[in-house]
Short mmCIF file of C-alpha atoms and ligand atoms in Angstrom, two decimals:
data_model
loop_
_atom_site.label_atom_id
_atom_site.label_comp_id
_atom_site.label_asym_id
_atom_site.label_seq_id
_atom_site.Cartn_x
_atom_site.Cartn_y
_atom_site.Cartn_z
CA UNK A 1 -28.58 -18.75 24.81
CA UNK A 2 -30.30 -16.75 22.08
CA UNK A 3 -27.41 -14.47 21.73
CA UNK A 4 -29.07 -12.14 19.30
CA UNK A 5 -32.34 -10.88 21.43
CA UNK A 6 -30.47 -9.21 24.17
CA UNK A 7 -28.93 -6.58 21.62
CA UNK A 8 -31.67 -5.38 19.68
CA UNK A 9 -31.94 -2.39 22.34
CA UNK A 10 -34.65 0.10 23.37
CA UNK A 11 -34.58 2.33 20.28
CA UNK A 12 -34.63 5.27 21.79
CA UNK A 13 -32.78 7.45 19.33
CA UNK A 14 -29.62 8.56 21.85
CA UNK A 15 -26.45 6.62 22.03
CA UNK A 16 -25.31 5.80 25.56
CA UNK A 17 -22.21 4.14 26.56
CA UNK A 18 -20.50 3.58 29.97
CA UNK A 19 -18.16 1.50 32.64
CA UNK A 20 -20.09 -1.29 34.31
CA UNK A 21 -18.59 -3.15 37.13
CA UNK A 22 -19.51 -6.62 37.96
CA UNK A 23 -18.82 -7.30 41.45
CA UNK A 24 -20.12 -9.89 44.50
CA UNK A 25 -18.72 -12.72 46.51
CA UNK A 26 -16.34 -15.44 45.12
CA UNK A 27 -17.81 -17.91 42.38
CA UNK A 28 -21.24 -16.06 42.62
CA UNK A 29 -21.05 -16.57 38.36
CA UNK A 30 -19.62 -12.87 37.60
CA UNK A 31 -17.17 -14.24 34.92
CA UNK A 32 -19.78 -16.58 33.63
CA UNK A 33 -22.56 -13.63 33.13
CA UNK A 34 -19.12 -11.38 31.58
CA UNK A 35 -18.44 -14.34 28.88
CA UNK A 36 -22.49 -14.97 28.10
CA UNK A 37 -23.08 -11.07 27.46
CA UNK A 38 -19.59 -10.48 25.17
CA UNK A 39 -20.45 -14.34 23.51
CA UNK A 40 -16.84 -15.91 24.21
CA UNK A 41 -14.96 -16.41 26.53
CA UNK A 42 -12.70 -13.19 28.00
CA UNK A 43 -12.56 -14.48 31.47
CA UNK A 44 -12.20 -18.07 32.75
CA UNK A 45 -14.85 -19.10 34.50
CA UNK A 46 -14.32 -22.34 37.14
CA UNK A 47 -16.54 -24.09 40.15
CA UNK A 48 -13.47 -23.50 42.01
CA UNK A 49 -14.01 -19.83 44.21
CA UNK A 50 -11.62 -17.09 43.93
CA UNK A 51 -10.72 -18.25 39.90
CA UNK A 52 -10.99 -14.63 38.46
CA UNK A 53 -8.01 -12.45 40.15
CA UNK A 54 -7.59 -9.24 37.81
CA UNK A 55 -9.85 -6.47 36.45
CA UNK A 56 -11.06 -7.70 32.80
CA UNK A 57 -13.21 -5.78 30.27
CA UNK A 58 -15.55 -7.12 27.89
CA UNK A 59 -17.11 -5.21 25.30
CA UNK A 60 -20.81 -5.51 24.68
CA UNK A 61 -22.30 -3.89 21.54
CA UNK A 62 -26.42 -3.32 21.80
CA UNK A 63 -28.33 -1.45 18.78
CA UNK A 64 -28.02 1.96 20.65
CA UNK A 65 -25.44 1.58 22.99
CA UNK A 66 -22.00 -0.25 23.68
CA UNK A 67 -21.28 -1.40 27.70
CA UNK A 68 -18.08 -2.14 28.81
CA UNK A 69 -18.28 -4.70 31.54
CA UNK A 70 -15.28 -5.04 33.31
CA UNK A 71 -15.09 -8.05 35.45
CA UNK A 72 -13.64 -8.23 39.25
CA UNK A 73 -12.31 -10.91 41.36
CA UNK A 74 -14.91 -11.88 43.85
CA UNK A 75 -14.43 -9.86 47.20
CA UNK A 76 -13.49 -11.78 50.31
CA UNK A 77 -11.27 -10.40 53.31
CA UNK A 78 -8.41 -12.38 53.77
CA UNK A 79 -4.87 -11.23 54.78
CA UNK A 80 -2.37 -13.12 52.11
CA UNK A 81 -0.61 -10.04 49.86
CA UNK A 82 -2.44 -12.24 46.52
CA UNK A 83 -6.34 -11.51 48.53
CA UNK A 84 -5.29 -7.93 49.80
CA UNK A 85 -4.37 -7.36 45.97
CA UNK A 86 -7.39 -8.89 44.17
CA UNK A 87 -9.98 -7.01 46.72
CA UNK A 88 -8.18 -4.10 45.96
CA UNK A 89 -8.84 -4.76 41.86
CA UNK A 90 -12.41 -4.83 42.61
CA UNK A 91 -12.42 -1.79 44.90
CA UNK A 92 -10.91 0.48 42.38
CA UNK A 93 -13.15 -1.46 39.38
CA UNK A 94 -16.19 0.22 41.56
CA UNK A 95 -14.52 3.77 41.56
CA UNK A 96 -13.72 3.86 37.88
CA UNK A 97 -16.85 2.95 36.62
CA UNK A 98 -20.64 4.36 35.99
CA UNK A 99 -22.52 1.44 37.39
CA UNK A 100 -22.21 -1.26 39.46
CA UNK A 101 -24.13 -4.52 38.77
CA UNK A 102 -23.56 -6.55 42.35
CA UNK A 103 -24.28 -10.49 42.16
CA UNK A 104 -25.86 -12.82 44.23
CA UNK A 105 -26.88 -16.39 44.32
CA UNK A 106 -30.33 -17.26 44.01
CA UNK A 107 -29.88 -20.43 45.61
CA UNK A 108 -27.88 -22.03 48.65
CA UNK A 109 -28.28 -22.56 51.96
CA UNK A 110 -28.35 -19.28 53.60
CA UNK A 111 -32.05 -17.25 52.67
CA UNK A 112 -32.77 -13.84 52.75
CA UNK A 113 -31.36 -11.91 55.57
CA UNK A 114 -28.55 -14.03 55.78
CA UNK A 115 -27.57 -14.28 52.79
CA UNK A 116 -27.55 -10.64 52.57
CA UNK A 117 -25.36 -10.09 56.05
CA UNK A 118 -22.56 -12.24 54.10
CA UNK A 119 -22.48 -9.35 51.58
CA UNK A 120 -23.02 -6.35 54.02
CA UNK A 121 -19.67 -4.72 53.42
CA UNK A 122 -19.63 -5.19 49.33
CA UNK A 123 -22.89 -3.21 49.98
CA UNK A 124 -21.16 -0.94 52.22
CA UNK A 125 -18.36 -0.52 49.82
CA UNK A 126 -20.56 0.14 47.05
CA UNK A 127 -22.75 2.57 49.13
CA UNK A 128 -19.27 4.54 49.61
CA UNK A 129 -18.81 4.97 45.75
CA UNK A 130 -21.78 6.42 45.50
CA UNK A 131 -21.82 4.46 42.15
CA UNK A 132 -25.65 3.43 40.80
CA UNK A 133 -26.20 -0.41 41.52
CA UNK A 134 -28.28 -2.69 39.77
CA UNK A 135 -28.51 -6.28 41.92
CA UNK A 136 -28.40 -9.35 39.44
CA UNK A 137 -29.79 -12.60 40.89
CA UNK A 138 -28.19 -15.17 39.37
CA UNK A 139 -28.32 -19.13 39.26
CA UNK A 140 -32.12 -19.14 38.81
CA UNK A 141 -32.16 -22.06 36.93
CA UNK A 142 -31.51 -23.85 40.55
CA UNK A 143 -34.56 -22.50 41.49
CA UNK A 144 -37.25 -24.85 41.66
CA UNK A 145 -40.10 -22.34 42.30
CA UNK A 146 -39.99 -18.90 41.43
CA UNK A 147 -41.47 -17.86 44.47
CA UNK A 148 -38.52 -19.18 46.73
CA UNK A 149 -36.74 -16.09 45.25
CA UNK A 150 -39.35 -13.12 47.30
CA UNK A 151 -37.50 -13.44 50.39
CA UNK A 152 -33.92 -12.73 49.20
CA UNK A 153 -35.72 -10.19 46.98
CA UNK A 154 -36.89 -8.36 49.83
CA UNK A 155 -34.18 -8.66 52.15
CA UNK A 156 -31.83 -6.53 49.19
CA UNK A 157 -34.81 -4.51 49.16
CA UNK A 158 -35.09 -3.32 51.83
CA UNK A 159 -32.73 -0.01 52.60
CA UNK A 160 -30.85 -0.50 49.47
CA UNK A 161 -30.59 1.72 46.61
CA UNK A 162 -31.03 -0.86 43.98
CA UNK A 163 -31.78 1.26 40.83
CA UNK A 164 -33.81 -2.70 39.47
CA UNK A 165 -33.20 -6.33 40.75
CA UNK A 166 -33.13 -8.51 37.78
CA UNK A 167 -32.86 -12.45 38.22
CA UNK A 168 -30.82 -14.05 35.69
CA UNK A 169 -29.25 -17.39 34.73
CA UNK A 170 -25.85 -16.54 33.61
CA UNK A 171 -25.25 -20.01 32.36
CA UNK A 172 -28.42 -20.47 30.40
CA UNK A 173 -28.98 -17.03 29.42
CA UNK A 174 -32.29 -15.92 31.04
CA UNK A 175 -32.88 -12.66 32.13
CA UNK A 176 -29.69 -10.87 30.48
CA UNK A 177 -32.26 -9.32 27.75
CA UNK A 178 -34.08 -7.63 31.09
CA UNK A 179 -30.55 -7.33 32.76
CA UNK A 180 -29.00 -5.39 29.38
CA UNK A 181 -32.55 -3.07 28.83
CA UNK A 182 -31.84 -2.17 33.00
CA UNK A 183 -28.04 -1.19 32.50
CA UNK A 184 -28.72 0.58 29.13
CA UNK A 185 -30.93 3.11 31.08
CA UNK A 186 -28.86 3.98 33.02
CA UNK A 187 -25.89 4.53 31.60
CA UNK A 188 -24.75 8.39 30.65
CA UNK A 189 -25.14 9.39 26.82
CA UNK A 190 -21.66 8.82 25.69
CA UNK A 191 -19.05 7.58 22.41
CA UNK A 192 -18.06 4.68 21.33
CA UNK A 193 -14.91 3.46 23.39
CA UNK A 194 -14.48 0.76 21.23
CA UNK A 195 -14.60 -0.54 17.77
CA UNK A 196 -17.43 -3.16 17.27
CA UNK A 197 -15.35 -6.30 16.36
CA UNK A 198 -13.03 -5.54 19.66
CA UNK A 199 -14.31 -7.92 22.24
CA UNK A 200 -11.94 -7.19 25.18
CA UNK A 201 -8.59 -4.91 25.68
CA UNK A 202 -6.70 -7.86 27.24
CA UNK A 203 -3.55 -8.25 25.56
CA UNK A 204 -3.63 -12.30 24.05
CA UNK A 205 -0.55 -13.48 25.98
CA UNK A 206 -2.49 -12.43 29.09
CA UNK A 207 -5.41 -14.23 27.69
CA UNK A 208 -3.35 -17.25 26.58
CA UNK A 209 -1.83 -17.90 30.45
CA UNK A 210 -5.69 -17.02 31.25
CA UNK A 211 -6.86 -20.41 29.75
CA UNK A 212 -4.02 -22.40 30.55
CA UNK A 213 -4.74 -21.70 33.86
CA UNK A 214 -8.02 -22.35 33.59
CA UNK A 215 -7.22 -26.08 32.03
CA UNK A 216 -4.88 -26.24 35.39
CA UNK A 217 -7.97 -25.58 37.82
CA UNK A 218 -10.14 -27.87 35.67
CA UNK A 219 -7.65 -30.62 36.61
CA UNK A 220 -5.68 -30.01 39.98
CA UNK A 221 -7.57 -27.38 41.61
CA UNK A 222 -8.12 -29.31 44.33
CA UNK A 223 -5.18 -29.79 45.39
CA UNK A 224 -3.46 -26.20 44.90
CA UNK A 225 -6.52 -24.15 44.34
CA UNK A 226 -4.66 -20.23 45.27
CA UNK A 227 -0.68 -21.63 44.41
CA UNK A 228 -0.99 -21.54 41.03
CA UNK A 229 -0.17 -19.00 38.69
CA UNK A 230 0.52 -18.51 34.81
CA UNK A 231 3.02 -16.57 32.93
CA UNK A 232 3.02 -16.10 28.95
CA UNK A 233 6.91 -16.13 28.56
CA UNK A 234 6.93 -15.70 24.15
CA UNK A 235 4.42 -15.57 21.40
CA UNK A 236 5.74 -15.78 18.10
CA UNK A 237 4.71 -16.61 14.56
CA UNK A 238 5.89 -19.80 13.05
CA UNK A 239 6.34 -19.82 9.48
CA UNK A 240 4.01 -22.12 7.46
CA UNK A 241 1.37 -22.46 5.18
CA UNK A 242 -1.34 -21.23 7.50
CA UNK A 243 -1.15 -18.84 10.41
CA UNK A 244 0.52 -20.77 13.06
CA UNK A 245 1.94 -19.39 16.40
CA UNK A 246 4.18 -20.73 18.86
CA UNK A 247 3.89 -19.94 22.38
CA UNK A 248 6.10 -20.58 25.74
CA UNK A 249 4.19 -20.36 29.39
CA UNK A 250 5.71 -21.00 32.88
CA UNK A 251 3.06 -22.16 35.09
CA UNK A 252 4.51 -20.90 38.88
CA UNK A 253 3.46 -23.04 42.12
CA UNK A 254 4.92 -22.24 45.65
CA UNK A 255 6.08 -25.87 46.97
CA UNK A 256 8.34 -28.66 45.46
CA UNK A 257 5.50 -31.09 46.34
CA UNK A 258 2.86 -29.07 43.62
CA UNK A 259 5.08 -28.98 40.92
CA UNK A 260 5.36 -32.72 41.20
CA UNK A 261 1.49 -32.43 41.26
CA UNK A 262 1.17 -30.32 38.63
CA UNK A 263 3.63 -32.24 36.04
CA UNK A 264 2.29 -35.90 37.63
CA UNK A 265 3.49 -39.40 36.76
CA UNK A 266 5.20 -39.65 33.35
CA UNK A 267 4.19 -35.62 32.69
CA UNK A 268 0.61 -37.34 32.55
CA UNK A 269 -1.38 -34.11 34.11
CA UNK A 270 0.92 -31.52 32.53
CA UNK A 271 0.53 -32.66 29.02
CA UNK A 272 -3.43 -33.32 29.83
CA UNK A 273 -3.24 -29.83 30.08
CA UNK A 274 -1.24 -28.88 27.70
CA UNK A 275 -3.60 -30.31 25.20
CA UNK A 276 -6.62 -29.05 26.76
CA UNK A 277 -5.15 -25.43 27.18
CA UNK A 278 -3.69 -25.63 23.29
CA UNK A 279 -7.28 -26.59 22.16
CA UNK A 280 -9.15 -23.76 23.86
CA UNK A 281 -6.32 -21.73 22.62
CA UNK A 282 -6.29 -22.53 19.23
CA UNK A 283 -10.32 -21.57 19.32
CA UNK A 284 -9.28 -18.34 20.27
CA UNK A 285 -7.38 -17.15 18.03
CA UNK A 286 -8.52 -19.23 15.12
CA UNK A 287 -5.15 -20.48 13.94
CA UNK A 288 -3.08 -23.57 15.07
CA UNK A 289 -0.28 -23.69 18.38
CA UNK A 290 2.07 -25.05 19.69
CA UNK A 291 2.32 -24.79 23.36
CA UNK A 292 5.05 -24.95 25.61
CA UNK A 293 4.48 -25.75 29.42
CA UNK A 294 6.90 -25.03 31.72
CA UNK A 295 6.55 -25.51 35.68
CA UNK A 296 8.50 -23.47 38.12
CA UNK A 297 8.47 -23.26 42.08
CA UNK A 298 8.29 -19.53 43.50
CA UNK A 299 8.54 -19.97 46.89
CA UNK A 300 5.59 -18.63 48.38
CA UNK A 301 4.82 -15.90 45.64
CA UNK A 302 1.42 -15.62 47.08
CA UNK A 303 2.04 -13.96 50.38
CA UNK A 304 4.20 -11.08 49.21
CA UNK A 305 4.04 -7.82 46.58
CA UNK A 306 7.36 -8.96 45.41
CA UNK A 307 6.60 -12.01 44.99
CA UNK A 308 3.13 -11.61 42.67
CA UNK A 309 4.85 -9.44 41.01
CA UNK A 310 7.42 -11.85 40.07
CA UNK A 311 4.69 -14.22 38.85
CA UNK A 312 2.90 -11.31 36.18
CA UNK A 313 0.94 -9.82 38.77
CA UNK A 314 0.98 -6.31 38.50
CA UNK A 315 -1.20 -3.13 40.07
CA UNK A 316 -2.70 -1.04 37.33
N1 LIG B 401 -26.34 -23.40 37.69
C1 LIG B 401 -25.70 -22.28 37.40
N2 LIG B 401 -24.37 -22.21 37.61
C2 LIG B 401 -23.74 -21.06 37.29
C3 LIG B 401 -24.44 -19.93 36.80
N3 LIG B 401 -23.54 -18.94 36.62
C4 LIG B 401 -22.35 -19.43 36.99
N4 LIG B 401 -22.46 -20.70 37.40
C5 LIG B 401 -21.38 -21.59 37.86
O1 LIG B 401 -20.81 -21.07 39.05
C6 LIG B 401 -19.40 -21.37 39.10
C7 LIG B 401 -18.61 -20.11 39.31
O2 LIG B 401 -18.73 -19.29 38.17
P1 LIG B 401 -17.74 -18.09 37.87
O3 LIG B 401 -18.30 -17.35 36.72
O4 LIG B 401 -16.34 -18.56 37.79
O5 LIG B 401 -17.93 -17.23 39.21
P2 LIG B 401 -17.18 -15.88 39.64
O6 LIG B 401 -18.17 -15.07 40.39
O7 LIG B 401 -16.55 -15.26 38.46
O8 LIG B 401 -16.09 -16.44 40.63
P3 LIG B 401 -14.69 -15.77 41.10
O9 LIG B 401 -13.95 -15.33 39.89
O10 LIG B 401 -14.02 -16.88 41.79
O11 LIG B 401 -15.06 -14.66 42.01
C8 LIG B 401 -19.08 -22.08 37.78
O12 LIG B 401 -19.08 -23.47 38.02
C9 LIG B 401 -20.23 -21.68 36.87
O13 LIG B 401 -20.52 -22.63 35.86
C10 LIG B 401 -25.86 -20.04 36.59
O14 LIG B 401 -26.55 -19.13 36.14
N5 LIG B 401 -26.41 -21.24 36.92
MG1 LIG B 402 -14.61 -14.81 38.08
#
């Protein structure tokens, strides 16, 4: 990605600044577009669907303006207290914010008018906010001809209020120059809500059980793709020469028979993880760690309030 180009900005004089939600269908690439604008990673990003589950911001600095995207969990209807709970994050994401940026996949089976039926009631939910939408067409890059894009272009077209429809490749980076220049214009005049060198307001131990349980879905995701949840339990300094921090997580599962899973033979997959997570970790915050796994069994934590709560999940 040429990072740089997308920030030079329209140089119109006025500083605008605003609340953009990114919102659309399970593993449509929201997270993936959230880490390629901010240039690291705030929010894990996985092939497996439903990976994101809380609201996260990521700041995005352009030569007259500064966007704060705030990332959603993709919106599905399902029943279980942990779905009920991440729709609702993305509901209220779309009623705090200026501008909604909806994503869809530029590929798959479904074309056009299908494809668009799937994602009738995020439209309809978005209609209801009365928020500004910009449509983002991502995956483009597993487009063979541009053309094969027209008829999905239409279909959102037609009767929506689409303020622009930009096709992008989150992965690769096209279109997020066009995609920035769109939001920019339409965001209010406004501050500065954050300094420059702030990237996201996560707190790091959030971000910390973030990766590890990224490193998790890398690995077993398969096998216990919505069990699995992560807990920062400490983060401490360790004394030494250079900055080194110790830190204890508790991944939580909901049967006997994925902790065994999770920890495999020997403590083979836990401490692949481990490693993994204590790498990506280290990159983050540019100093060395230890890393403490932990699995524990929370008896179905998914299907209750109580019992996400009880895990780290809590409403905001
Ligand atoms: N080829 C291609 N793959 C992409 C692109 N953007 C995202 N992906 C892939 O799509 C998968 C899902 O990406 P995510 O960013 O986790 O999707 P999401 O919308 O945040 O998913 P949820 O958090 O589950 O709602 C990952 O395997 C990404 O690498 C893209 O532009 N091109
Ligand atoms: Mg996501």
């Amino acid at each position: 990605m040429s990072s740089n180009d997308f920030r030079d900005g329209q140089g119109t004089g006025e500083f605008r600044s605003g609340f953009v939600a990114l919102v659309g269908r399970p593993n449509v690439g929201k997270s993936t577009l959230m880490n390629s604008l901010v240039g690291q990673t705030v929010s894990i990003a996985t092939r497996r669907p439903q990976t994101t589950r809380t609201r996260i911001r990521g700041v995005v600095n352009i030569e007259n303006a500064q966007i704060v995207f705030v990332d959603t969990p993709g919106m599905h209807e399902k029943e279980k207290a942990l779905n009920r709970f991440m729709l609702e994050e993305a509901r209220s994401a779309i009623g705090d914010v200026d501008l909604v940026v909806m994503l869809v996949e530029a590929h798959g089976k479904a074309k056009g008018d299908a494809v668009k039926d799937e994602d009738s009631w995020i439209l309809e939910e978005i209609a209801k906010s009365a928020k500004p939408c910009v449509l983002a067409v991502n995956k483009i890059d597993r487009v063979k001809k541009k053309d094969e894009l027209l008829p999905l272009l239409a279909s959102y077209s037609q009767g929506e209020n689409f303020k622009e429809m930009v096709p992008i490749s989150a992965l690769k980076g096209d279109g997020l120059k066009e995609l920035t220049r769109a939001i920019e214009k339409l965001l209010p005049q406004g501050p500065k809500f954050f300094p420059e060198d702030m990237v996201t307001d996560q707190p790091e131990r959030l971000l910390v059980a973030e990766l590890v349980r990224e490193q998790a879905i890398v690995r077993v995701g398969q096998e216990l793709p919505y069990s699995l949840a992560v807990e920062t339990e400490s983060f401490k300094d360790l004394p030494g020469k250079s900055p080194f921090v110790g830190i204890s997580a508790v991944l939580y599962v909901e049967r006997d028979s994925q902790k065994g899973i999770l920890i495999g033979k020997k403590g083979k997959m836990l401490k692949e993880i481990g490693s993994a997570s204590r790498r990506s970790i280290e990159r983050m915050l540019n100093c060395r760690v230890h890393l403490d796994l932990r699995v524990k069994v929370a008896r179905k934590w998914s299907q209750t309030m109580g019992g996400l709560r009880r895990v780290g999940y809590e409403k905001k």
